[in-house]
Structures are given as structure tokens and as C-alpha cells.
Coordinates of C-alpha atoms in Angstrom, one line a residue:
M23 CA 0.0 0.0 0.0
N24 CA 1.2 3.5 -0.8
E25 CA 0.7 5.1 2.6
R26 CA 2.2 8.4 1.6
L27 CA -0.4 8.8 -1.2
R28 CA -3.3 7.8 1.1
T29 CA -2.1 10.1 3.9
A30 CA -1.6 13.0 1.5
M31 CA -5.2 12.6 0.2
L32 CA -6.6 12.5 3.7
R33 CA -4.7 15.6 4.8
Q34 CA -5.8 17.6 1.8
G35 CA -9.4 16.3 2.0
V36 CA -9.2 14.9 -1.6
A37 CA -11.4 12.0 -2.2
L38 CA -10.5 9.1 -4.4
E39 CA -13.0 10.0 -7.0
A40 CA -11.9 13.7 -7.0
L41 CA -8.3 12.8 -7.6
A42 CA -9.3 10.4 -10.4
E43 CA -11.3 13.2 -12.0
V44 CA -8.4 15.7 -11.8
C45 CA -6.0 13.1 -13.2
G46 CA -8.4 12.0 -16.0
V47 CA -8.4 8.4 -14.9
E48 CA -10.9 5.9 -13.5
A49 CA -11.5 5.8 -9.7
K50 CA -10.4 2.2 -9.7
T51 CA -7.0 3.3 -11.2
V52 CA -6.4 5.6 -8.3
E53 CA -7.5 2.8 -5.9
R54 CA -4.8 0.6 -7.4
W55 CA -2.2 3.4 -6.9
I56 CA -3.0 3.3 -3.3
N57 CA -3.7 -0.4 -2.6
T58 CA -1.1 -2.0 -4.8
G59 CA 1.7 0.6 -4.8
R60 CA 1.4 0.9 -8.6
T61 CA 3.4 3.8 -10.1
P62 CA 1.2 6.0 -12.3
H63 CA 2.2 7.5 -15.7
R64 CA 4.4 10.5 -15.4
R65 CA 1.8 13.1 -16.3
H66 CA -0.6 11.6 -13.8
R67 CA 2.1 11.7 -11.1
W68 CA 2.7 15.4 -11.8
T69 CA -1.0 16.2 -11.7
A70 CA -1.6 14.2 -8.5
A71 CA 1.4 15.7 -6.8
K72 CA 0.2 19.2 -7.7
E73 CA -3.3 18.6 -6.5
L74 CA -2.0 17.2 -3.2
R75 CA 0.6 19.9 -2.8
V76 CA 3.5 17.5 -2.3
D77 CA 6.5 16.6 -4.3
E78 CA 6.2 13.8 -6.8
V79 CA 9.2 11.9 -5.4
Y80 CA 7.7 12.0 -1.9
L81 CA 4.6 10.1 -3.2
W82 CA 6.6 7.7 -5.5
P83 CA 10.2 7.5 -4.2
G84 CA 11.1 5.0 -6.9
T85 CA 10.8 7.6 -9.6
L86 CA 14.0 9.4 -8.3
E87 CA 16.3 6.6 -9.3
R88 CA 14.6 6.4 -12.8
S89 CA 15.0 10.1 -13.2
D90 CA 18.7 10.0 -12.4
V91 CA 19.1 7.2 -15.0
R92 CA 17.3 9.2 -17.7
R93 CA 19.4 12.3 -16.8
T94 CA 22.6 10.3 -17.1
R95 CA 21.6 8.8 -20.5
A96 CA 20.5 12.2 -21.8
G97 CA 23.8 13.8 -20.7
R98 CA 25.8 11.1 -22.5
A99 CA 23.6 11.6 -25.6
E100 CA 24.4 15.4 -25.5
L101 CA 28.1 14.7 -26.3
V102 CA 28.6 14.9 -30.0
E103 CA 32.4 14.7 -30.3
V104 CA 35.6 14.9 -28.3
F105 CA 38.6 16.5 -29.8
T106 CA 42.0 15.7 -28.2
D107 CA 43.0 19.4 -28.4
R108 CA 41.3 22.6 -29.6
A109 CA 43.6 22.7 -32.6
S110 CA 41.9 19.5 -33.8
V111 CA 38.5 21.1 -34.0
P112 CA 37.9 21.4 -37.8
R113 CA 37.7 24.9 -39.2
E114 CA 34.6 23.8 -41.1
L115 CA 32.8 23.2 -37.7
W116 CA 33.6 26.8 -36.5
L117 CA 32.4 28.2 -39.7
R118 CA 29.2 26.1 -39.7
L119 CA 28.3 26.9 -36.2
L120 CA 28.6 30.7 -36.8
S121 CA 27.0 30.8 -40.2
E122 CA 24.0 28.6 -39.2
A123 CA 23.3 30.2 -35.8
Q124 CA 19.7 31.6 -35.7
E125 CA 19.3 32.8 -32.1
R126 CA 22.5 33.4 -30.2
V127 CA 26.3 33.3 -30.3
D128 CA 28.1 33.5 -26.9
V129 CA 31.9 33.4 -26.6
L130 CA 33.9 33.3 -23.4
V131 CA 37.7 33.4 -23.7
F132 CA 40.7 35.3 -22.4
S133 CA 42.2 36.3 -25.7
G134 CA 40.6 34.0 -28.2
T135 CA 43.2 34.9 -30.8
F136 CA 42.6 31.7 -32.7
Y137 CA 38.9 32.5 -33.1
A138 CA 39.6 35.2 -35.6
Q139 CA 42.4 33.2 -37.2
T140 CA 40.1 30.3 -38.0
Q141 CA 37.4 32.8 -39.3
P142 CA 39.4 35.6 -41.0
R143 CA 36.1 37.5 -41.7
V144 CA 34.9 37.0 -38.2
A145 CA 33.6 40.6 -37.7
R146 CA 31.7 40.5 -41.0
M147 CA 30.3 37.0 -40.1
L148 CA 29.1 38.3 -36.7
A149 CA 27.6 41.4 -38.3
D150 CA 25.7 39.2 -40.8
A151 CA 24.5 37.0 -38.0
A152 CA 23.2 40.0 -36.1
K153 CA 21.3 41.2 -39.2
R154 CA 19.4 38.0 -39.2
G155 CA 18.4 38.5 -35.6
V156 CA 21.1 36.5 -33.8
S157 CA 22.1 37.9 -30.3
I158 CA 25.9 38.3 -30.2
R159 CA 27.7 38.3 -26.8
L160 CA 31.5 38.2 -26.8
C161 CA 33.3 38.1 -23.4
F162 CA 37.1 38.6 -23.3
G163 CA 39.5 38.8 -20.4
D164 CA 40.3 42.2 -19.0
P165 CA 44.0 42.6 -19.9
N166 CA 44.5 44.5 -16.7
A167 CA 42.9 41.9 -14.4
P168 CA 44.9 39.9 -11.8
A169 CA 43.3 36.7 -13.2
V170 CA 44.9 37.4 -16.6
A171 CA 48.3 38.1 -15.0
L172 CA 48.0 34.8 -13.0
R173 CA 47.1 32.8 -16.1
D174 CA 50.1 34.4 -17.9
R175 CA 52.5 33.2 -15.1
E176 CA 50.9 29.8 -15.0
E177 CA 51.4 29.2 -18.7
G178 CA 54.9 30.9 -18.8
L179 CA 53.8 33.5 -21.3
G180 CA 56.3 36.1 -20.1
G181 CA 53.7 38.9 -19.7
T182 CA 52.3 38.7 -23.2
L183 CA 48.7 37.5 -22.4
G184 CA 47.4 41.1 -21.8
A185 CA 48.9 42.2 -25.2
K186 CA 47.3 39.2 -26.9
I187 CA 43.9 40.2 -25.5
R188 CA 44.4 43.8 -26.8
S189 CA 45.5 42.5 -30.2
S190 CA 42.5 40.2 -30.4
L191 CA 40.0 42.9 -29.5
T192 CA 41.1 44.9 -32.6
Y193 CA 39.1 42.4 -34.7
Y194 CA 35.9 43.4 -32.9
R195 CA 36.1 47.2 -32.6
T196 CA 33.0 47.7 -34.8
I197 CA 30.9 45.0 -33.1
P198 CA 29.6 46.9 -30.0
A199 CA 28.0 49.5 -32.2
L200 CA 25.8 46.9 -34.0
D201 CA 22.2 46.2 -32.9
G202 CA 22.0 43.0 -31.0
C203 CA 25.8 42.8 -30.3
E204 CA 27.7 43.4 -27.1
V205 CA 31.3 42.9 -26.0
R206 CA 32.3 42.7 -22.3
L207 CA 35.6 42.2 -20.4
H208 CA 35.7 39.8 -17.5
A209 CA 38.1 39.5 -14.6
T210 CA 37.3 36.0 -13.5
T211 CA 39.4 32.8 -13.4
L212 CA 38.7 31.1 -16.7
Y213 CA 38.2 27.4 -16.1
A214 CA 36.9 26.7 -19.6
S215 CA 36.6 28.7 -22.8
L216 CA 33.0 28.4 -24.1
F217 CA 31.5 28.8 -27.5
H218 CA 27.7 28.7 -27.5
Y219 CA 25.7 28.6 -30.7
D220 CA 21.9 28.1 -30.3
D221 CA 21.7 24.5 -28.9
E222 CA 25.3 23.6 -29.4
V223 CA 28.3 24.5 -27.2
L224 CA 32.0 23.8 -27.5
V225 CA 33.7 23.5 -24.2
N226 CA 37.5 23.9 -24.0
P227 CA 38.6 23.2 -20.4
H228 CA 41.9 24.5 -19.1
A229 CA 44.5 22.3 -17.5
Y230 CA 47.1 24.0 -15.2
G231 CA 50.2 25.1 -17.0
E232 CA 48.9 24.2 -20.5
P233 CA 47.8 26.6 -23.2
A234 CA 44.1 26.4 -24.1
S235 CA 44.9 25.2 -27.6
A236 CA 46.6 22.1 -26.1
N237 CA 43.6 21.1 -24.0
P238 CA 40.7 18.8 -25.1
T239 CA 37.5 20.3 -26.6
F240 CA 34.0 18.8 -26.1
H241 CA 31.2 19.4 -28.5
Y242 CA 27.7 19.2 -26.8
R243 CA 24.2 19.6 -28.2
R244 CA 21.4 20.4 -25.8
L245 CA 18.7 17.7 -25.3
D246 CA 15.6 17.6 -23.3
G247 CA 16.5 16.0 -20.0
G248 CA 20.2 16.6 -20.4
T249 CA 22.1 18.8 -18.0
I250 CA 25.7 19.1 -19.3
A251 CA 25.2 21.7 -22.0
D252 CA 23.0 23.8 -19.8
H253 CA 25.7 23.5 -17.0
Y254 CA 28.2 25.3 -19.1
I255 CA 25.7 27.7 -20.6
S256 CA 24.8 28.8 -17.1
S257 CA 28.5 29.2 -16.3
F258 CA 28.7 31.7 -19.2
E259 CA 25.8 33.6 -17.8
R260 CA 27.4 34.0 -14.4
V261 CA 30.6 35.4 -15.9
W262 CA 28.7 37.7 -18.3
A263 CA 26.7 39.1 -15.4
E264 CA 29.9 40.3 -13.7
A265 CA 31.8 41.5 -16.8
L266 CA 32.0 45.1 -17.8
P267 CA 30.9 46.5 -21.2
W268 CA 33.6 47.4 -23.8
S269 CA 32.7 50.0 -26.4
G270 CA 35.5 49.3 -28.9
D271 CA 38.0 51.9 -27.4
D272 CA 41.6 51.3 -26.6
I273 CA 42.3 49.8 -23.2

């Protein structure tokens, strides 16, 4: 017997017939949920839990394990490809993602020099994307930030990372003036460079002492029930919220 379901109905004063009507099932079906411990269909669980003002997992604890399994499978299915290093990501993929984007392009890097090198007309491509209604958000490291100086020392760059950022920004001077486009500078520790195009995201994690180009890159595509792509997309949003706007002027 499902004592939790029976008790929740008693506490809320919801009769068997009333719950059956709300869920769109026969009264005998609800009776089986109570007396035999049968687990209802997902939409019926949600409806019953809402009507009884309790959590679905409280009424049917077994659904938690199945939810975790579904989440794990969906997360694995989100992974499209693994590249041994960022340099192995085909140029054609970078071009396709940018040229086919319909809703948004989000980029989070320190200098991102390679990004313009793999797409020599990157400013024009971004402008074209903006014209078709794509939201463009580019987030580079603040060359004066302590986090940039620290990464420079960790990678043994000899004080050149700030200069690389300034050089990279020259490709994007015209972008902040375009409708739907914004460039910001962040001062956070960069754990992974992120490249988000609609439902796809390339994640380039950083290993201590190694340049970003030498680290693996993971290509994810968002799926219903998956969490990995959204995990990194949310990370971008947190950095973006703290970053400061850049208008295209010298820094």
C-alpha cells in the first residue's frame, strides 16, 4: 500500500473520485495506486502531486532513481564529439556553427586569438548573424585583471597575455555599435573557454600550465532531460553578469 499517497489525500481532503477526475483516470485506477503501490504514468504523477501539494518523489520515491538514470543517459547523448585538443576542431565546424546560428552566439575566452584566425572575416560574419536576428555576446579577459596576470604566469607567457587580448580585440572594434551585439571584459578565473551557438556548445577546459589550444574540446548539443550543455551555458551567464561593457575603445 502507498501510505504516503493515502495520507496526503486525507490531509488535503481529496477523495479518491476527486483525484481520479483531476488526473483524468478511473477511480479504480487511483485505488490501485493506493492499494497495490502501482506507479502512475508521469503526467498523472505530476497532476496528483500538484493537487495534493506535495513533491512527486515523496509520493513515489522509486521515480527518483529512474529520473537519475534518464538524466545520465540524456547527458551522454548530448556529447557529439571529443577533440584531443582545440587545434583539432575542424575549421569547417567553427564556420558552420557561426554561419548557421539563428538565435545566439556567446563566446567566453581570455584572448581568443585563434577564433579570428580560423574565421578571417569574423567581424563580418558576426555582423551578418546580427542582421538575421542573432544575439551576439563576446566576453574577453580584461587585460589589466589579476586573473589574466596569473594565467600568464601559470602558462609561462612572459607577460604577453594582456597584449594578446588587446590585439584580439582589434578584430571586434565595430561589433559593440551593432544592434544585438555586445562585448564585455571579465576578470574571472577562466576554467573553460566556451563557444555557444543556439543549442550547441564547444567547451575547451583549461589544464594547469597548459595553453588552451593544447587542451581537449568537447562538443555538446542540448537535449531535453540533459544537463551538461546547460551546465556550461549557465556558467557563461554568471561570468557575463559580472563582466564590464567594452565600447571598442583602446584599453
